[in-house]
Structures are given as C-alpha cells and as structure tokens.
PDB file of C-alpha atoms in Angstrom:
ATOM      1  CA  UNK A 988      95.022  99.322 106.568  1.00  0.00           C
ATOM      2  CA  UNK A 989      95.131  96.716 109.360  1.00  0.00           C
ATOM      3  CA  UNK A 990      97.277  97.647 112.314  1.00  0.00           C
ATOM      4  CA  UNK A 991     100.104 100.167 112.274  1.00  0.00           C
ATOM      5  CA  UNK A 992     102.458 101.235 109.516  1.00  0.00           C
ATOM      6  CA  UNK A 993     104.253  98.511 107.631  1.00  0.00           C
ATOM      7  CA  UNK A 994     107.859  97.734 108.279  1.00  0.00           C
ATOM      8  CA  UNK A 995     110.463  99.181 105.970  1.00  0.00           C
ATOM      9  CA  UNK A 996     110.446  97.405 102.598  1.00  0.00           C
ATOM     10  CA  UNK A 997     113.793  95.729 102.660  1.00  0.00           C
ATOM     11  CA  UNK A 998     115.360  92.235 102.331  1.00  0.00           C
ATOM     12  CA  UNK A 999     114.452  91.293 105.947  1.00  0.00           C
ATOM     13  CA  UNK A1000     110.804  92.050 105.328  1.00  0.00           C
ATOM     14  CA  UNK A1001     110.772  90.309 101.894  1.00  0.00           C
ATOM     15  CA  UNK A1002     112.360  87.190 103.331  1.00  0.00           C
ATOM     16  CA  UNK A1003     109.721  87.150 106.143  1.00  0.00           C
ATOM     17  CA  UNK A1004     106.893  87.554 103.623  1.00  0.00           C
ATOM     18  CA  UNK A1005     108.163  84.855 101.275  1.00  0.00           C
ATOM     19  CA  UNK A1006     108.277  82.420 104.220  1.00  0.00           C
ATOM     20  CA  UNK A1007     104.923  83.535 105.678  1.00  0.00           C
ATOM     21  CA  UNK A1008     103.007  83.213 102.402  1.00  0.00           C
ATOM     22  CA  UNK A1009     104.865  80.343 100.751  1.00  0.00           C
ATOM     23  CA  UNK A1010     101.881  78.108 100.171  1.00  0.00           C
ATOM     24  CA  UNK A1011      99.429  80.708  98.725  1.00  0.00           C
ATOM     25  CA  UNK A1012     102.197  82.195  96.667  1.00  0.00           C
ATOM     26  CA  UNK A1013     103.066  78.822  95.185  1.00  0.00           C
ATOM     27  CA  UNK A1014      99.397  78.392  94.127  1.00  0.00           C
ATOM     28  CA  UNK A1015      99.269  81.870  92.567  1.00  0.00           C
ATOM     29  CA  UNK A1016     102.546  81.187  90.716  1.00  0.00           C
ATOM     30  CA  UNK A1017     101.052  78.021  89.231  1.00  0.00           C
ATOM     31  CA  UNK A1018      97.904  79.959  88.349  1.00  0.00           C
ATOM     32  CA  UNK A1019      99.846  82.724  86.691  1.00  0.00           C
ATOM     33  CA  UNK A1020     102.064  80.366  84.751  1.00  0.00           C
ATOM     34  CA  UNK A1021      98.961  78.755  83.320  1.00  0.00           C
ATOM     35  CA  UNK A1022      97.405  82.132  82.669  1.00  0.00           C
ATOM     36  CA  UNK A1023     100.495  83.327  80.851  1.00  0.00           C
ATOM     37  CA  UNK A1024     100.525  80.128  78.715  1.00  0.00           C
ATOM     38  CA  UNK A1025      96.776  80.348  77.930  1.00  0.00           C
ATOM     39  CA  UNK A1026      97.069  83.992  76.933  1.00  0.00           C
ATOM     40  CA  UNK A1027     100.037  83.561  74.654  1.00  0.00           C
ATOM     41  CA  UNK A1028      99.534  85.874  71.624  1.00  0.00           C
ATOM     42  CA  UNK A1029      96.951  87.948  73.479  1.00  0.00           C
ATOM     43  CA  UNK A1030      99.013  89.253  76.356  1.00  0.00           C
ATOM     44  CA  UNK A1031     102.561  90.615  76.846  1.00  0.00           C
ATOM     45  CA  UNK A1032     103.438  90.216  80.510  1.00  0.00           C
ATOM     46  CA  UNK A1033     105.092  93.319  81.965  1.00  0.00           C
ATOM     47  CA  UNK A1034     106.147  92.410  85.467  1.00  0.00           C
ATOM     48  CA  UNK A1035     108.997  89.973  85.926  1.00  0.00           C
ATOM     49  CA  UNK A1036     108.722  87.280  88.581  1.00  0.00           C
ATOM     50  CA  UNK A1037     110.331  89.061  91.547  1.00  0.00           C
ATOM     51  CA  UNK A1038     108.417  92.260  91.138  1.00  0.00           C
ATOM     52  CA  UNK A1039     105.164  90.422  90.548  1.00  0.00           C
ATOM     53  CA  UNK A1040     105.696  88.176  93.624  1.00  0.00           C
ATOM     54  CA  UNK A1041     106.800  91.047  95.841  1.00  0.00           C
ATOM     55  CA  UNK A1042     103.744  93.035  94.799  1.00  0.00           C
ATOM     56  CA  UNK A1043     101.560  90.091  95.729  1.00  0.00           C
ATOM     57  CA  UNK A1044     103.290  89.582  99.093  1.00  0.00           C
ATOM     58  CA  UNK A1045     103.093  93.267 100.069  1.00  0.00           C
ATOM     59  CA  UNK A1046      99.402  93.293  99.291  1.00  0.00           C
ATOM     60  CA  UNK A1047      98.792  90.160 101.308  1.00  0.00           C
ATOM     61  CA  UNK A1048     100.619  91.639 104.283  1.00  0.00           C
ATOM     62  CA  UNK A1049      99.247  95.190 104.018  1.00  0.00           C
ATOM     63  CA  UNK A1050      95.638  94.056 103.332  1.00  0.00           C
ATOM     64  CA  UNK A1051      94.524  97.369 101.709  1.00  0.00           C
ATOM     65  CA  UNK A1052      90.943  98.262 101.374  1.00  0.00           C
ATOM     66  CA  UNK A1053      91.615 100.245  98.194  1.00  0.00           C
ATOM     67  CA  UNK A1054      94.364  99.755  95.577  1.00  0.00           C
ATOM     68  CA  UNK A1055      95.151 101.999  92.673  1.00  0.00           C
ATOM     69  CA  UNK A1056      96.807 100.694  89.561  1.00  0.00           C
ATOM     70  CA  UNK A1057      97.969 103.269  86.973  1.00  0.00           C
ATOM     71  CA  UNK A1058      98.673 101.497  83.729  1.00  0.00           C
ATOM     72  CA  UNK A1059      97.334  98.039  82.981  1.00  0.00           C
ATOM     73  CA  UNK A1060      98.353  97.169  79.377  1.00  0.00           C
ATOM     74  CA  UNK A1061      97.234  93.544  78.893  1.00  0.00           C
ATOM     75  CA  UNK A1062      96.489  92.772  82.569  1.00  0.00           C
ATOM     76  CA  UNK A1063      99.452  90.829  83.884  1.00  0.00           C
ATOM     77  CA  UNK A1064     100.035  93.145  86.850  1.00  0.00           C
ATOM     78  CA  UNK A1065      96.280  93.446  87.312  1.00  0.00           C
ATOM     79  CA  UNK A1066      95.866  89.681  87.641  1.00  0.00           C
ATOM     80  CA  UNK A1067      98.591  89.499  90.275  1.00  0.00           C
ATOM     81  CA  UNK A1068      97.010  92.362  92.296  1.00  0.00           C
ATOM     82  CA  UNK A1069      93.561  90.870  92.033  1.00  0.00           C
ATOM     83  CA  UNK A1070      94.944  87.476  93.153  1.00  0.00           C
ATOM     84  CA  UNK A1071      96.249  89.102  96.317  1.00  0.00           C
ATOM     85  CA  UNK A1072      92.926  90.748  97.086  1.00  0.00           C
ATOM     86  CA  UNK A1073      91.082  87.449  96.446  1.00  0.00           C
ATOM     87  CA  UNK A1074      93.394  85.613  98.802  1.00  0.00           C
ATOM     88  CA  UNK A1075      93.017  88.383 101.379  1.00  0.00           C
ATOM     89  CA  UNK A1076      89.199  88.093 101.174  1.00  0.00           C
ATOM     90  CA  UNK A1077      88.984  91.885 101.123  1.00  0.00           C
ATOM     91  CA  UNK A1078      89.948  94.945  99.082  1.00  0.00           C
ATOM     92  CA  UNK A1079      88.995  96.648  95.806  1.00  0.00           C
ATOM     93  CA  UNK A1080      91.264  97.555  92.848  1.00  0.00           C
ATOM     94  CA  UNK A1081      90.740 100.649  90.762  1.00  0.00           C
ATOM     95  CA  UNK A1082      92.761 100.450  87.504  1.00  0.00           C
ATOM     96  CA  UNK A1083      93.316 103.341  85.102  1.00  0.00           C
ATOM     97  CA  UNK A1084      94.615 103.208  81.511  1.00  0.00           C
ATOM     98  CA  UNK A1085      93.992 104.797  78.162  1.00  0.00           C
ATOM     99  CA  UNK A1086      93.441 101.452  76.492  1.00  0.00           C
ATOM    100  CA  UNK A1087      91.117  98.682  77.661  1.00  0.00           C
ATOM    101  CA  UNK A1088      92.894  95.420  76.575  1.00  0.00           C
ATOM    102  CA  UNK A1089      92.808  94.389  80.202  1.00  0.00           C
ATOM    103  CA  UNK A1090      89.027  94.159  80.355  1.00  0.00           C
ATOM    104  CA  UNK A1091      88.823  91.125  78.106  1.00  0.00           C
ATOM    105  CA  UNK A1092      91.996  89.496  79.468  1.00  0.00           C
ATOM    106  CA  UNK A1093      91.430  89.379  83.228  1.00  0.00           C
ATOM    107  CA  UNK A1094      89.564  86.203  84.240  1.00  0.00           C
ATOM    108  CA  UNK A1095      86.068  86.793  85.592  1.00  0.00           C
ATOM    109  CA  UNK A1096      86.775  84.753  88.707  1.00  0.00           C
ATOM    110  CA  UNK A1097      89.532  87.292  89.639  1.00  0.00           C
ATOM    111  CA  UNK A1098      87.668  90.508  88.800  1.00  0.00           C
ATOM    112  CA  UNK A1099      84.309  89.465  90.346  1.00  0.00           C
ATOM    113  CA  UNK A1100      83.178  92.359  92.563  1.00  0.00           C
ATOM    114  CA  UNK A1101      86.705  93.462  93.538  1.00  0.00           C
ATOM    115  CA  UNK A1102      87.722  95.473  90.459  1.00  0.00           C
ATOM    116  CA  UNK A1103      86.795  98.730  88.717  1.00  0.00           C
ATOM    117  CA  UNK A1104      88.446  99.702  85.436  1.00  0.00           C
ATOM    118  CA  UNK A1105      88.568 103.384  84.406  1.00  0.00           C
ATOM    119  CA  UNK A1106      89.335 104.015  80.815  1.00  0.00           C
ATOM    120  CA  UNK A1107      91.072 107.296  79.924  1.00  0.00           C
ATOM    121  CA  UNK A1108      93.928 109.553  80.958  1.00  0.00           C
ATOM    122  CA  UNK A1109      93.925 109.503  84.761  1.00  0.00           C
ATOM    123  CA  UNK A1110      94.468 113.335  84.768  1.00  0.00           C
ATOM    124  CA  UNK A1111      91.048 113.595  83.166  1.00  0.00           C
ATOM    125  CA  UNK A1112      89.502 111.156  85.655  1.00  0.00           C
ATOM    126  CA  UNK A1113      90.581 112.662  88.920  1.00  0.00           C
ATOM    127  CA  UNK A1114      87.050 112.438  90.341  1.00  0.00           C
ATOM    128  CA  UNK A1115      87.256 108.655  89.930  1.00  0.00           C
ATOM    129  CA  UNK A1116      90.351 108.387  92.153  1.00  0.00           C
ATOM    130  CA  UNK A1117      89.295 106.809  95.494  1.00  0.00           C
ATOM    131  CA  UNK A1118      89.583 109.277  98.286  1.00  0.00           C
ATOM    132  CA  UNK A1119      91.003 106.679 100.654  1.00  0.00           C
ATOM    133  CA  UNK A1120      93.581 104.944  98.481  1.00  0.00           C
ATOM    134  CA  UNK A1121      95.851 102.876 100.672  1.00  0.00           C
ATOM    135  CA  UNK A1122      98.359 101.478  98.221  1.00  0.00           C
ATOM    136  CA  UNK A1123      99.343 102.329  94.683  1.00  0.00           C
ATOM    137  CA  UNK A1124     101.013 100.442  91.798  1.00  0.00           C
ATOM    138  CA  UNK A1125     102.200 102.596  88.904  1.00  0.00           C
ATOM    139  CA  UNK A1126     103.111 101.173  85.514  1.00  0.00           C
ATOM    140  CA  UNK A1127     104.047 103.617  82.762  1.00  0.00           C
ATOM    141  CA  UNK A1128     101.096 104.309  80.413  1.00  0.00           C
ATOM    142  CA  UNK A1129     100.809 102.145  77.403  1.00  0.00           C
ATOM    143  CA  UNK A1130     101.369 104.994  75.035  1.00  0.00           C
ATOM    144  CA  UNK A1131     103.238 108.324  75.542  1.00  0.00           C
ATOM    145  CA  UNK A1132      99.984 110.156  76.033  1.00  0.00           C
ATOM    146  CA  UNK A1133      99.983 110.640  79.760  1.00  0.00           C
ATOM    147  CA  UNK A1134     103.110 110.121  81.840  1.00  0.00           C
ATOM    148  CA  UNK A1135     103.654 113.733  82.831  1.00  0.00           C
ATOM    149  CA  UNK A1136     101.912 114.788  86.016  1.00  0.00           C
ATOM    150  CA  UNK A1137     100.680 111.330  86.917  1.00  0.00           C
ATOM    151  CA  UNK A1138     102.207 111.396  90.375  1.00  0.00           C
ATOM    152  CA  UNK A1139     100.711 114.716  91.340  1.00  0.00           C
ATOM    153  CA  UNK A1140      97.158 113.833  90.305  1.00  0.00           C
ATOM    154  CA  UNK A1141      96.877 110.178  91.212  1.00  0.00           C
ATOM    155  CA  UNK A1142      99.253 109.116  93.945  1.00  0.00           C
ATOM    156  CA  UNK A1143      97.956 107.703  97.252  1.00  0.00           C
ATOM    157  CA  UNK A1144      96.589 110.385  99.466  1.00  0.00           C
ATOM    158  CA  UNK A1145      97.944 109.374 102.880  1.00  0.00           C
ATOM    159  CA  UNK A1146     101.471 109.490 104.079  1.00  0.00           C
ATOM    160  CA  UNK A1147     103.245 106.106 104.603  1.00  0.00           C
ATOM    161  CA  UNK A1148     101.073 104.361 101.983  1.00  0.00           C
ATOM    162  CA  UNK A1149     103.156 101.757 100.070  1.00  0.00           C
ATOM    163  CA  UNK A1150     103.879 102.561  96.428  1.00  0.00           C
ATOM    164  CA  UNK A1151     105.445 100.521  93.653  1.00  0.00           C
ATOM    165  CA  UNK A1152     106.603 101.920  90.307  1.00  0.00           C
ATOM    166  CA  UNK A1153     107.523  99.803  87.276  1.00  0.00           C
ATOM    167  CA  UNK A1154     110.151 100.430  84.607  1.00  0.00           C
ATOM    168  CA  UNK A1155     112.608 102.435  86.765  1.00  0.00           C
ATOM    169  CA  UNK A1156     115.856 100.512  87.225  1.00  0.00           C
ATOM    170  CA  UNK A1157     116.676  98.719  84.044  1.00  0.00           C
ATOM    171  CA  UNK A1158     120.273  99.540  84.810  1.00  0.00           C
ATOM    172  CA  UNK A1159     122.022 100.449  88.116  1.00  0.00           C
ATOM    173  CA  UNK A1160     120.536 103.957  87.734  1.00  0.00           C
ATOM    174  CA  UNK A1161     117.046 105.256  87.172  1.00  0.00           C
ATOM    175  CA  UNK A1162     116.169 105.857  83.493  1.00  0.00           C
ATOM    176  CA  UNK A1163     116.188 109.641  82.699  1.00  0.00           C
ATOM    177  CA  UNK A1164     112.837 109.505  80.985  1.00  0.00           C
ATOM    178  CA  UNK A1165     109.139 110.195  81.711  1.00  0.00           C
ATOM    179  CA  UNK A1166     108.674 106.437  82.070  1.00  0.00           C
ATOM    180  CA  UNK A1167     110.372 106.558  85.457  1.00  0.00           C
ATOM    181  CA  UNK A1168     108.472 109.704  86.284  1.00  0.00           C
ATOM    182  CA  UNK A1169     108.837 111.908  89.311  1.00  0.00           C
ATOM    183  CA  UNK A1170     108.542 108.887  91.593  1.00  0.00           C
ATOM    184  CA  UNK A1171     112.098 107.823  90.738  1.00  0.00           C
ATOM    185  CA  UNK A1172     113.629 111.307  90.840  1.00  0.00           C
ATOM    186  CA  UNK A1173     112.238 113.673  93.490  1.00  0.00           C
ATOM    187  CA  UNK A1174     110.876 110.978  95.824  1.00  0.00           C
ATOM    188  CA  UNK A1175     113.905 108.764  95.311  1.00  0.00           C
ATOM    189  CA  UNK A1176     116.155 111.553  96.539  1.00  0.00           C
ATOM    190  CA  UNK A1177     114.045 111.873  99.701  1.00  0.00           C
ATOM    191  CA  UNK A1178     113.835 108.211 100.624  1.00  0.00           C
ATOM    192  CA  UNK A1179     115.802 105.407  98.974  1.00  0.00           C
ATOM    193  CA  UNK A1180     113.469 102.791  97.522  1.00  0.00           C
ATOM    194  CA  UNK A1181     113.928  99.015  97.488  1.00  0.00           C
ATOM    195  CA  UNK A1182     114.474  97.363  94.064  1.00  0.00           C
ATOM    196  CA  UNK A1183     115.015  93.596  93.365  1.00  0.00           C
ATOM    197  CA  UNK A1184     116.835  94.451  90.172  1.00  0.00           C
ATOM    198  CA  UNK A1185     120.089  92.486  89.777  1.00  0.00           C
ATOM    199  CA  UNK A1186     122.089  95.538  88.679  1.00  0.00           C
ATOM    200  CA  UNK A1187     120.718  97.857  91.325  1.00  0.00           C
ATOM    201  CA  UNK A1188     121.100  95.510  94.259  1.00  0.00           C
ATOM    202  CA  UNK A1189     122.854  92.233  93.313  1.00  0.00           C
ATOM    203  CA  UNK A1190     123.220  91.078  96.885  1.00  0.00           C
ATOM    204  CA  UNK A1191     119.456  91.494  97.481  1.00  0.00           C
ATOM    205  CA  UNK A1192     118.701  89.851  94.167  1.00  0.00           C
ATOM    206  CA  UNK A1193     120.820  86.804  94.977  1.00  0.00           C
ATOM    207  CA  UNK A1194     119.503  86.604  98.560  1.00  0.00           C
ATOM    208  CA  UNK A1195     115.837  86.625  97.409  1.00  0.00           C
ATOM    209  CA  UNK A1196     116.629  83.835  94.902  1.00  0.00           C
ATOM    210  CA  UNK A1197     118.293  81.846  97.623  1.00  0.00           C
ATOM    211  CA  UNK A1198     115.220  82.185  99.796  1.00  0.00           C
ATOM    212  CA  UNK A1199     113.014  81.090  96.867  1.00  0.00           C
ATOM    213  CA  UNK A1200     115.177  78.032  96.253  1.00  0.00           C
ATOM    214  CA  UNK A1201     114.923  77.002  99.881  1.00  0.00           C
ATOM    215  CA  UNK A1202     111.143  77.338  99.672  1.00  0.00           C
ATOM    216  CA  UNK A1203     110.791  75.470  96.433  1.00  0.00           C
ATOM    217  CA  UNK A1204     109.735  78.562  94.499  1.00  0.00           C
ATOM    218  CA  UNK A1205     112.616  78.745  92.078  1.00  0.00           C
ATOM    219  CA  UNK A1206     110.869  77.498  88.913  1.00  0.00           C
ATOM    220  CA  UNK A1207     110.317  80.592  86.743  1.00  0.00           C
ATOM    221  CA  UNK A1208     106.772  81.762  86.014  1.00  0.00           C
ATOM    222  CA  UNK A1209     108.101  83.726  83.016  1.00  0.00           C
ATOM    223  CA  UNK A1210     111.558  84.412  81.638  1.00  0.00           C
ATOM    224  CA  UNK A1211     111.986  88.173  82.283  1.00  0.00           C
ATOM    225  CA  UNK A1212     114.873  89.002  84.578  1.00  0.00           C
ATOM    226  CA  UNK A1213     115.110  92.807  84.688  1.00  0.00           C
ATOM    227  CA  UNK A1214     112.703  93.382  87.651  1.00  0.00           C
ATOM    228  CA  UNK A1215     112.944  97.163  87.285  1.00  0.00           C
ATOM    229  CA  UNK A1216     110.204  97.972  89.828  1.00  0.00           C
ATOM    230  CA  UNK A1217     110.922 100.037  93.000  1.00  0.00           C
ATOM    231  CA  UNK A1218     108.980  99.904  96.262  1.00  0.00           C
ATOM    232  CA  UNK A1219     108.704 102.563  98.943  1.00  0.00           C
ATOM    233  CA  UNK A1220     106.304 104.265 101.365  1.00  0.00           C
ATOM    234  CA  UNK A1221     104.763 107.489 100.364  1.00  0.00           C
ATOM    235  CA  UNK A1222     106.519 110.218 102.432  1.00  0.00           C
ATOM    236  CA  UNK A1223     104.355 111.480 105.284  1.00  0.00           C
TER     237      UNK A1223
END
C-alpha cells in the first residue's frame, strides 16, 4: 500500500476518483467494450459497469502490491483488475476458481507477468494465498461447490484492506444465500458497506451517473444495471 489508509469508500471518494482517472478509465472502457464484443459467445460478463469501473478506480488509487480474486468465471472481472494493475505499473493478481475458463479468455498482454491463476477450491489451496494480500475481490464461485467458509480462509490478512464482494444487493437488502456469504451478513452489521446498486442507494446511483455524464463516460460498456457489488474496508 502506498501512503496511509484509504479514505472511506463513499460518494465523495468515488466522485474524486472518477475525475482523477477520467482519461485512463475512458481508454479501459473502450478496451473492455471491444473485449466484450470480441468474446461474445465465449464469455458471460459478470460485473456491471459501475461495479467494474469502481473496482478499477479503487485499484488505481490504492496501488496494491498483491490482489486476491476469489471466483473468475469467464474473466470479465479479471480483465478489469489486470487493466488497473497494468495502468499502475505495479501489482500482482492471484485468482482462484474451481474452473479455468479464464485462462484462455484473458488477453496475454493483460496477464503478462502480473497474474497467477490457481485452479481448485480455495479452501484446499490455502498455502497459495499470498501472505501480504492488500486488497480482495470476491465473486461467488462458479458452482455451488465452495461458497461456505470462503471468508475465513481467504480474506485479506491485514485490517483496513479494501474488499469488494459481488452478487450481494440485487434488491434493497442482501440476498439470504451463500452467494452473499458472511461478508454481507456479519461484516455488514459491523460496518455499513458502499453499494452503487440503484435499489440500495438510488441517490448514490443517480449521482455517480451524473458525474459520468459530465465526464463523457455515460456510454454503456455493457447493458447490466444491477451493480450488486459492495465495497468496504476489512475491519481492523
């Protein structure tokens, strides 16, 4: 991590980051739009635009040395994360999943020497978890084989590390299922996360889109609008 702890992940910070990284974000959006088009039929994108962009922006600002991604599916989130590390000029991504579709999907120019993929249930690959993880992105596993216990075996290992979790707020409440996992239940009660979901925070949702319009970033990359991801700092 460069410098001190990050600011609280809220609308003020997100607006600041959208403005600070407007130009590189615009280039990555164009890159990802083309990637999505070229991979049609081979890839099902999981992250919607806001959650993908916010993930990129937080990684740009935080400049982590090590990133953990739990759940890759076809590689959409992986490509966004790797784009941020490429643009930072530093950092390494460790991805874990029980299927390896992502390996053939992620462009070589993104993976380069900044990515390690670990196939298998993360609970059976604990030794592969980097000891100094400094940020974590968790997407529910691509099958029902391994959601339980994920947070206790593979979360970042330092307090205040930023964490994002996908597939939580598809409505105005967290889904009562293992897909949301203990991140959205126990930790959510301890520290309210930020979510760009329209139903969870409509004012935040509209405000972010207003910022994007002002910056010329309003053309969609893909059509999904749920944005169910949450963002928070790991409790110290």
